[in-house]
Short mmCIF file of C-alpha atoms in Angstrom, two decimals:
data_model
loop_
_atom_site.label_atom_id
_atom_site.label_comp_id
_atom_site.label_asym_id
_atom_site.label_seq_id
_atom_site.Cartn_x
_atom_site.Cartn_y
_atom_site.Cartn_z
CA MET A 155 115.62 81.88 83.57
CA GLU A 156 117.07 84.58 85.83
CA ARG A 157 113.84 86.55 85.51
CA ILE A 158 111.73 83.61 86.68
CA ILE A 159 114.05 82.95 89.62
CA CYS A 160 113.83 86.60 90.68
CA LEU A 161 110.05 86.54 90.39
CA LEU A 162 109.92 83.43 92.57
CA ILE A 163 112.30 84.92 95.14
CA GLY A 164 110.09 88.00 95.30
CA TYR A 165 106.87 86.00 95.50
CA ALA A 166 108.26 83.88 98.35
CA CYS A 167 109.23 87.00 100.30
CA GLY A 168 105.88 88.60 99.54
CA LEU A 169 104.06 85.69 101.15
CA LEU A 170 104.99 87.05 104.57
CA GLN A 171 101.64 88.68 105.29
CA THR A 172 102.62 91.06 108.05
CA GLY A 173 99.14 92.52 108.52
CA TYR A 174 97.55 89.10 108.77
CA LEU A 175 100.17 87.91 111.28
CA VAL A 176 99.95 91.09 113.38
CA GLY A 177 96.19 90.70 113.36
CA LYS A 178 96.42 87.09 114.50
CA LEU A 179 98.66 88.15 117.39
CA ASN A 180 95.79 90.43 118.38
CA HIS A 181 93.21 87.67 117.84
CA THR A 182 91.83 89.44 114.77
CA ASP A 183 91.70 88.60 111.08
CA ILE A 184 91.96 92.08 109.59
CA ARG A 185 90.73 90.68 106.28
CA LYS A 186 87.35 90.34 107.99
CA SER A 187 87.36 93.79 109.57
CA GLY A 188 87.46 97.37 108.30
CA SER A 189 88.06 97.36 104.56
CA GLY A 190 88.85 93.64 104.53
CA ASN A 191 92.35 94.42 103.27
CA ALA A 192 95.54 93.00 104.76
CA GLY A 193 97.57 96.19 104.35
CA SER A 194 98.90 98.75 106.77
CA THR A 195 96.10 101.34 106.48
CA ASN A 196 93.48 98.79 107.43
CA ALA A 197 95.75 97.57 110.24
CA VAL A 198 95.78 101.14 111.63
CA ARG A 199 92.02 101.39 111.35
CA VAL A 200 91.29 98.03 112.95
CA LEU A 201 94.15 97.58 115.43
CA GLY A 202 95.70 101.01 115.94
CA TRP A 203 98.89 102.84 115.00
CA LYS A 204 101.33 100.38 116.55
CA ALA A 205 99.93 97.50 114.50
CA GLY A 206 99.83 99.69 111.41
CA ILE A 207 103.48 100.71 111.77
CA LEU A 208 104.54 97.09 112.33
CA THR A 209 102.58 96.02 109.27
CA PHE A 210 104.04 98.78 107.11
CA ALA A 211 107.60 98.05 108.28
CA GLY A 212 107.23 94.33 107.62
CA ASP A 213 105.79 94.89 104.15
CA VAL A 214 108.59 97.31 103.26
CA LEU A 215 111.33 95.04 104.58
CA LYS A 216 110.18 91.94 102.72
CA CYS A 217 110.72 93.72 99.41
CA VAL A 218 114.05 95.06 100.61
CA ALA A 219 115.01 91.48 101.50
CA ALA A 220 113.98 90.13 98.10
CA ILE A 221 116.04 92.72 96.24
CA PHE A 222 119.00 92.20 98.58
CA ILE A 223 118.96 88.48 97.75
CA VAL A 224 118.80 89.20 94.02
CA ARG A 225 121.65 91.72 94.23
CA TYR A 226 123.77 89.12 96.00
CA LEU A 227 122.96 86.29 93.59
CA TYR A 228 123.34 88.31 90.40
CA LYS A 229 125.84 90.99 91.39
CA GLU A 230 127.81 90.39 88.18
CA SER A 231 124.77 90.62 85.89
CA SER A 232 124.79 93.21 83.12
CA PHE A 233 121.07 93.85 83.70
CA LEU A 234 120.89 93.77 87.50
CA PRO A 235 118.38 96.68 87.80
CA LEU A 236 115.94 94.72 85.63
CA LEU A 237 116.34 91.61 87.78
CA CYS A 238 115.76 93.68 90.91
CA MET A 239 112.54 94.98 89.40
CA TYR A 240 111.39 91.43 88.68
CA ALA A 241 111.99 90.66 92.35
CA GLY A 242 109.97 93.72 93.24
CA ILE A 243 106.99 92.76 91.12
CA GLY A 244 107.26 89.20 92.45
CA THR A 245 107.09 90.50 96.01
CA THR A 246 104.07 92.61 95.08
CA LEU A 247 102.32 89.56 93.63
CA GLY A 248 103.08 87.52 96.74
CA HIS A 249 101.77 90.33 98.93
CA ASN A 250 98.65 90.95 96.87
CA PHE A 251 97.82 87.33 96.03
CA PRO A 252 99.14 84.93 98.73
CA PHE A 253 98.08 81.43 97.73
CA TYR A 254 97.64 80.22 101.30
CA LEU A 255 95.18 83.03 102.09
CA HIS A 256 93.05 82.30 99.03
CA PHE A 257 94.89 85.05 97.10
CA ASN A 258 93.43 87.72 99.39
CA GLY A 259 96.26 90.02 100.47
CA GLY A 260 97.10 93.71 100.39
CA LYS A 261 97.36 96.27 97.63
CA GLY A 262 101.13 96.56 97.45
CA ILE A 263 101.82 100.19 98.29
CA ALA A 264 104.04 99.48 101.32
CA VAL A 265 105.83 96.92 99.15
CA LEU A 266 106.28 99.63 96.53
CA ALA A 267 107.91 101.80 99.19
CA GLY A 268 110.39 99.01 99.88
CA LEU A 269 110.97 98.56 96.16
CA VAL A 270 111.76 102.23 95.56
CA LEU A 271 114.00 102.38 98.64
CA SER A 272 116.05 99.32 97.73
CA PHE A 273 116.03 99.87 93.95
CA ASN A 274 117.49 103.37 94.13
CA PRO A 275 117.26 105.53 97.29
CA LEU A 276 117.66 108.66 95.15
CA MET A 277 114.22 107.93 93.71
CA VAL A 278 112.45 108.03 97.08
CA PRO A 279 111.74 111.77 97.52
CA ILE A 280 109.40 112.38 94.56
CA PRO A 281 106.96 109.45 95.10
CA LEU A 282 107.08 110.07 98.85
CA THR A 283 106.30 113.76 98.38
CA ALA A 284 103.45 112.96 95.99
CA PHE A 285 101.99 110.53 98.50
CA LEU A 286 102.32 112.88 101.46
CA ILE A 287 100.83 115.89 99.67
CA ALA A 288 97.77 113.92 98.59
CA ALA A 289 97.36 112.02 101.86
CA ILE A 290 97.85 115.03 104.12
CA PHE A 291 95.88 117.64 102.21
CA THR A 292 93.03 115.42 100.99
CA ARG A 293 93.25 112.61 103.58
CA TYR A 294 92.70 110.15 100.73
CA VAL A 295 95.38 107.49 101.21
CA SER A 296 94.21 105.83 98.01
CA LEU A 297 94.91 108.98 96.00
CA GLY A 298 98.37 109.26 97.54
CA SER A 299 99.05 105.63 96.71
CA LEU A 300 98.05 106.06 93.08
CA LEU A 301 100.17 109.18 92.71
CA ALA A 302 103.18 107.47 94.31
CA SER A 303 103.02 104.50 91.93
CA SER A 304 102.57 106.75 88.89
CA THR A 305 105.40 109.14 89.79
CA PHE A 306 107.73 106.19 90.33
CA PHE A 307 107.01 104.99 86.81
CA LEU A 308 107.74 108.47 85.43
CA GLU A 309 110.95 108.59 87.47
CA VAL A 310 112.11 105.30 85.99
CA LEU A 311 111.56 106.71 82.49
CA VAL A 312 113.57 109.83 83.33
CA PHE A 313 116.39 107.96 85.06
CA GLY A 314 116.56 105.55 82.14
CA ALA A 315 116.73 108.38 79.61
CA LEU A 316 119.58 109.88 81.62
CA GLY A 317 121.48 106.58 81.50
CA LYS A 318 121.33 106.00 85.26
CA PHE A 319 120.67 102.25 85.05
CA ASN A 320 123.77 101.33 83.04
CA MET A 321 121.91 98.83 80.86
CA THR A 322 121.65 98.46 77.10
CA ALA A 323 118.47 99.65 75.38
CA PRO A 324 116.62 96.29 75.18
CA TYR A 325 116.97 95.71 78.94
CA ARG A 326 116.07 99.32 79.68
CA TYR A 327 112.88 99.09 77.61
CA GLU A 328 111.99 95.84 79.31
CA LEU A 329 112.46 97.59 82.64
CA TYR A 330 109.99 100.26 81.55
CA ILE A 331 107.44 97.59 80.67
CA VAL A 332 107.85 95.80 84.01
CA VAL A 333 107.39 99.05 85.96
CA LEU A 334 104.39 99.95 83.81
CA LEU A 335 102.83 96.58 84.65
CA LEU A 336 103.53 97.24 88.32
CA THR A 337 101.79 100.62 88.04
CA ILE A 338 98.80 99.11 86.24
CA LEU A 339 98.55 96.47 88.97
CA ALA A 340 98.49 99.18 91.64
CA TRP A 341 95.68 101.00 89.84
CA PHE A 342 93.79 97.74 89.31
CA ARG A 343 94.00 96.87 93.01
CA HIS A 344 92.61 100.32 93.79
CA LYS A 345 89.79 100.15 91.25
CA GLU A 346 87.07 100.33 93.91
CA ASN A 347 88.82 103.27 95.54
CA ILE A 348 89.00 105.01 92.16
CA LYS A 349 85.26 104.53 91.65
CA ARG A 350 84.58 106.08 95.06
CA LEU A 351 87.01 108.93 94.43
CA LEU A 352 85.23 109.76 91.16
CA ALA A 353 81.85 109.50 92.88
CA GLY A 354 82.99 111.60 95.83
CA THR A 355 82.22 108.82 98.29
CA GLU A 356 85.72 107.68 99.22
CA ASN A 357 86.22 107.77 102.98
CA LYS A 358 89.01 109.98 104.27
CA PHE A 359 91.67 108.50 106.49
CA GLY A 360 90.68 108.93 110.13
CA SER A 361 87.04 109.48 109.27
CA GLY A 362 85.96 106.20 110.86
CA GLY A 363 84.68 104.72 107.58
CA LYS A 364 85.17 101.15 106.52
CA LYS A 365 86.89 101.56 103.20
CA THR A 366 90.59 102.28 102.94
CA ALA A 367 93.28 102.36 100.33
CA GLU A 368 95.80 99.79 101.47
#
């Protein structure tokens, strides 16, 4: 039951579609411009850096908020890290598939940033570095996003093997499965980007193209 509650808490927080709201304040539906995505990269492309930063910050903070709520409600739980991860995947689902916008949201990478930050700040540097290296040197935000999600999954495996989560084996293995599902979801949401990356037709950030990663 706790898992379902945490999923619902996350989904409710994820429904705050920052990009859509920022766009509306600028009399624009960013889902109908640029890549058609409600995430921060498309907000930068369509509305500029200020809108993109606001969108990114809002999407990060809504996941931070969801995990904060779960930590408060279940602070005595023996499997709190697992419950936090359920809140994180719930927020991602709310962000990616908001029911009131016909399930047309973002791709969840800014939410992932909030998840990593609030789940364990010590895990931030490696996914962040992977993202920055790919995004800066190739200018493919999609590639950076995929690397960030994958390295986070690997980090969770390593931290778990080192006993950093303080949970018994069944909960730890369940945590691995939840993070794996989160990683698969990120790759699924970027499937069109992956096709373009493989074909060599993915637009680079700042190139003025219409397709973006987030």
